[in-house]
mmCIF file of C-alpha atoms in Angstrom:
data_model
loop_
_atom_site.group_PDB
_atom_site.id
_atom_site.type_symbol
_atom_site.label_atom_id
_atom_site.label_comp_id
_atom_site.label_asym_id
_atom_site.label_seq_id
_atom_site.Cartn_x
_atom_site.Cartn_y
_atom_site.Cartn_z
ATOM 1 C CA MET A 1 189.985 9.998 115.584
ATOM 2 C CA SER A 2 190.093 12.602 112.839
ATOM 3 C CA VAL A 3 187.688 12.580 109.922
ATOM 4 C CA VAL A 4 190.586 12.279 107.471
ATOM 5 C CA PHE A 5 191.979 9.234 109.292
ATOM 6 C CA LEU A 6 188.538 7.628 109.318
ATOM 7 C CA PHE A 7 188.075 8.119 105.573
ATOM 8 C CA VAL A 8 191.557 6.780 104.816
ATOM 9 C CA PHE A 9 190.906 3.742 107.019
ATOM 10 C CA VAL A 10 187.519 2.999 105.461
ATOM 11 C CA PHE A 11 188.881 3.487 101.947
ATOM 12 C CA GLN A 12 191.813 1.153 102.669
ATOM 13 C CA LEU A 13 189.456 -1.420 104.150
ATOM 14 C CA SER A 14 187.289 -1.168 101.043
ATOM 15 C CA THR A 15 190.335 -1.692 98.801
ATOM 16 C CA ILE A 16 191.478 -4.748 100.784
ATOM 17 C CA CYS A 17 188.005 -6.284 100.530
ATOM 18 C CA GLU A 18 187.931 -5.625 96.799
ATOM 19 C CA LYS A 19 191.271 -7.424 96.303
ATOM 20 C CA GLN A 20 189.917 -10.418 98.225
ATOM 21 C CA SER A 21 186.717 -10.429 96.124
ATOM 22 C CA LEU A 22 184.723 -9.472 99.197
ATOM 23 C CA ILE A 23 181.920 -6.945 99.156
ATOM 24 C CA PHE A 24 182.432 -4.004 101.476
ATOM 25 C CA LYS A 25 179.240 -2.029 101.626
ATOM 26 C CA ILE A 26 178.440 0.686 104.125
ATOM 27 C CA LYS A 27 174.699 1.300 104.302
ATOM 28 C CA ILE A 28 174.542 4.141 106.810
ATOM 29 C CA LEU A 29 177.305 6.412 108.021
ATOM 30 C CA HIS A 30 176.799 8.614 111.064
ATOM 31 C CA ILE A 31 178.892 11.761 110.887
ATOM 32 C CA ASP A 32 179.024 15.209 112.424
ATOM 33 C CA PHE A 33 177.605 18.420 110.982
ATOM 34 C CA GLU A 34 180.683 19.184 108.894
ATOM 35 C CA ILE A 35 180.221 20.138 105.259
ATOM 36 C CA GLY A 36 183.628 18.721 104.316
ATOM 37 C CA ALA A 37 182.892 15.345 105.880
ATOM 38 C CA ILE A 38 179.460 15.169 104.268
ATOM 39 C CA GLU A 39 180.792 16.081 100.819
ATOM 40 C CA ALA A 40 183.718 13.650 101.128
ATOM 41 C CA THR A 41 181.330 10.860 102.111
ATOM 42 C CA LYS A 42 179.108 11.577 99.112
ATOM 43 C CA GLU A 43 182.124 11.485 96.810
ATOM 44 C CA VAL A 44 183.809 8.363 98.194
ATOM 45 C CA PHE A 45 180.641 6.424 99.054
ATOM 46 C CA PRO A 46 177.884 7.743 96.772
ATOM 47 C CA TYR A 47 175.331 5.110 97.852
ATOM 48 C CA VAL A 48 175.728 5.578 101.599
ATOM 49 C CA LYS A 49 172.863 7.032 103.598
ATOM 50 C CA ILE A 50 174.321 9.861 105.679
ATOM 51 C CA LYS A 51 172.878 10.539 109.115
ATOM 52 C CA THR A 52 173.944 13.194 111.575
ATOM 53 C CA CYS A 53 173.708 13.303 115.332
ATOM 54 C CA ARG A 54 170.645 14.733 117.097
ATOM 55 C CA PHE A 55 172.812 15.725 120.030
ATOM 56 C CA HIS A 56 175.017 17.889 117.818
ATOM 57 C CA LEU A 57 171.971 19.360 116.099
ATOM 58 C CA GLY A 58 170.542 20.343 119.476
ATOM 59 C CA GLN A 59 173.914 21.716 120.487
ATOM 60 C CA ALA A 60 174.047 23.942 117.379
ATOM 61 C CA TRP A 61 170.507 25.195 117.981
ATOM 62 C CA TRP A 62 171.227 25.826 121.657
ATOM 63 C CA ARG A 63 174.351 27.829 120.738
ATOM 64 C CA LYS A 64 172.206 29.977 118.439
ATOM 65 C CA ILE A 65 169.659 30.582 121.201
ATOM 66 C CA ASN A 66 172.290 31.130 123.877
ATOM 67 C CA GLY A 67 174.257 33.507 121.624
ATOM 68 C CA ASN A 68 171.405 36.003 121.451
ATOM 69 C CA THR A 69 170.417 37.866 124.604
ATOM 70 C CA LYS A 70 166.715 38.124 123.718
ATOM 71 C CA LEU A 71 166.449 34.435 122.832
ATOM 72 C CA ARG A 72 168.476 33.318 125.858
ATOM 73 C CA MET A 73 166.334 35.384 128.239
ATOM 74 C CA ALA A 74 163.111 34.075 126.676
ATOM 75 C CA TYR A 75 164.359 30.478 126.764
ATOM 76 C CA ASN A 76 165.196 30.722 130.463
ATOM 77 C CA ASP A 77 161.977 32.497 131.482
ATOM 78 C CA LYS A 78 159.230 29.975 132.337
ATOM 79 C CA ASN A 79 156.641 32.752 132.111
ATOM 80 C CA ASN A 80 157.607 33.664 128.562
ATOM 81 C CA ASP A 81 155.509 32.009 125.832
ATOM 82 C CA LEU A 82 158.531 32.101 123.540
ATOM 83 C CA GLN A 83 160.280 29.553 125.786
ATOM 84 C CA LEU A 84 157.950 26.678 124.880
ATOM 85 C CA TRP A 85 157.935 27.756 121.239
ATOM 86 C CA LEU A 86 161.755 27.626 121.075
ATOM 87 C CA LYS A 87 161.841 24.258 122.823
ATOM 88 C CA SER A 88 159.356 22.902 120.281
ATOM 89 C CA PHE A 89 161.962 23.186 117.523
ATOM 90 C CA PHE A 90 164.003 20.419 119.122
ATOM 91 C CA GLY A 91 161.168 18.002 118.328
ATOM 92 C CA LEU A 92 161.623 18.501 114.588
ATOM 93 C CA SER A 93 164.426 15.931 114.560
ATOM 94 C CA PHE A 94 161.946 13.234 115.652
ATOM 95 C CA ILE A 95 159.668 13.400 112.616
ATOM 96 C CA ALA A 96 160.082 12.107 109.084
ATOM 97 C CA PRO A 97 162.287 14.307 106.861
ATOM 98 C CA ASP A 98 159.417 14.868 104.419
ATOM 99 C CA ASP A 99 157.271 16.273 107.233
ATOM 100 C CA VAL A 100 159.820 18.756 108.597
ATOM 101 C CA GLU A 101 158.928 21.650 106.310
ATOM 102 C CA ASP A 102 155.199 21.435 107.124
ATOM 103 C CA ALA A 103 155.938 21.116 110.843
ATOM 104 C CA PHE A 104 158.261 24.105 110.615
ATOM 105 C CA VAL A 105 155.536 26.191 108.945
ATOM 106 C CA GLU A 106 153.135 25.126 111.691
ATOM 107 C CA LEU A 107 155.631 26.208 114.346
ATOM 108 C CA ILE A 108 156.089 29.583 112.664
ATOM 109 C CA SER A 109 152.333 30.106 112.614
ATOM 110 C CA THR A 110 152.207 29.736 116.395
ATOM 111 C CA CYS A 111 155.105 32.074 117.228
ATOM 112 C CA PRO A 112 154.089 34.256 120.205
ATOM 113 C CA ASN A 113 156.626 36.986 119.375
ATOM 114 C CA ILE A 114 157.503 37.281 115.691
ATOM 115 C CA ALA A 115 160.279 39.845 116.136
ATOM 116 C CA ASP A 116 162.242 37.717 118.616
ATOM 117 C CA GLY A 117 161.203 34.333 117.244
ATOM 118 C CA GLN A 118 162.393 35.255 113.782
ATOM 119 C CA LEU A 119 165.935 35.608 115.135
ATOM 120 C CA PHE A 120 165.942 31.834 115.582
ATOM 121 C CA SER A 121 163.484 30.613 112.952
ATOM 122 C CA ASP A 122 165.311 32.329 110.078
ATOM 123 C CA TYR A 123 168.521 30.544 111.105
ATOM 124 C CA VAL A 124 166.787 27.150 111.284
ATOM 125 C CA LEU A 125 165.000 27.713 107.974
ATOM 126 C CA GLU A 126 168.079 28.833 106.053
ATOM 127 C CA THR A 127 170.469 26.264 107.521
ATOM 128 C CA TYR A 128 168.307 23.177 108.142
ATOM 129 C CA VAL A 129 164.909 23.284 106.432
ATOM 130 C CA GLU A 130 164.583 25.064 103.088
ATOM 131 C CA PRO A 131 165.546 23.354 99.817
ATOM 132 C CA GLY A 132 169.242 23.782 99.102
ATOM 133 C CA CYS A 133 170.156 24.445 102.745
ATOM 134 C CA LEU A 134 173.487 23.310 104.231
ATOM 135 C CA PHE A 135 172.005 20.487 106.298
ATOM 136 C CA PRO A 136 168.676 19.300 104.849
ATOM 137 C CA PRO A 137 166.229 17.295 106.988
ATOM 138 C CA ILE A 138 167.201 14.036 105.293
ATOM 139 C CA LEU A 139 170.470 14.269 107.262
ATOM 140 C CA TRP A 140 169.045 14.924 110.731
ATOM 141 C CA ALA A 141 165.320 14.133 110.909
ATOM 142 C CA GLU A 142 164.041 10.621 111.518
ATOM 143 C CA THR A 143 161.129 9.063 113.307
ATOM 144 C CA PRO A 144 162.281 7.166 116.394
ATOM 145 C CA SER A 145 162.918 3.476 115.927
ATOM 146 C CA LEU A 146 160.424 1.001 117.357
ATOM 147 C CA ASN A 147 163.212 -1.553 117.652
ATOM 148 C CA PRO A 148 163.730 -2.217 121.382
ATOM 149 C CA ARG A 149 167.491 -2.350 120.838
ATOM 150 C CA TYR A 150 167.438 1.374 120.155
ATOM 151 C CA ILE A 151 164.870 2.383 122.735
ATOM 152 C CA PHE A 152 166.597 1.142 125.867
ATOM 153 C CA THR A 153 169.950 2.127 127.256
ATOM 154 C CA ASN A 154 172.573 -0.408 128.314
ATOM 155 C CA LYS A 155 171.063 -0.328 131.817
ATOM 156 C CA TYR A 156 167.930 -2.030 130.502
ATOM 157 C CA LYS A 157 169.457 -4.447 127.982
ATOM 158 C CA LYS A 158 168.954 -7.371 130.340
ATOM 159 C CA ASN A 159 165.181 -6.910 129.823
ATOM 160 C CA ILE A 160 165.401 -7.292 126.055
ATOM 161 C CA VAL A 161 164.627 -10.731 124.675
#
């Protein structure tokens, strides 16, 4: 389903509800890391909380690492201290958005190889962390839910009361 089709559908649904004197209110909308989709959502549904997908965030970060020979080699070398440091970035999406910047600074302070680490950290900072970036932490960072419905996969649903 295309993003345009989805927005048209949701807008039409909203209009139908309005004509029937029903309230159509979207609280949270999960969308991909696409500037156009994010901006369109903000315009059409200004009160919606926008969340993005951790999987796609990790995919973007992995592409950045994999696209650079030095980073890729470090990431795949278990004896390289930079490997654990790079992997640590993926944990940023599991903390509160307001804590991301401090956690990022802490990660930078522990970088075992500034020259190589900066190839990745500058990208993360400029695109995902600093004020005014394309995808601020409010879109992708969130502490994990303690609600059992979100902790277990379908395999374990029979154990949920």
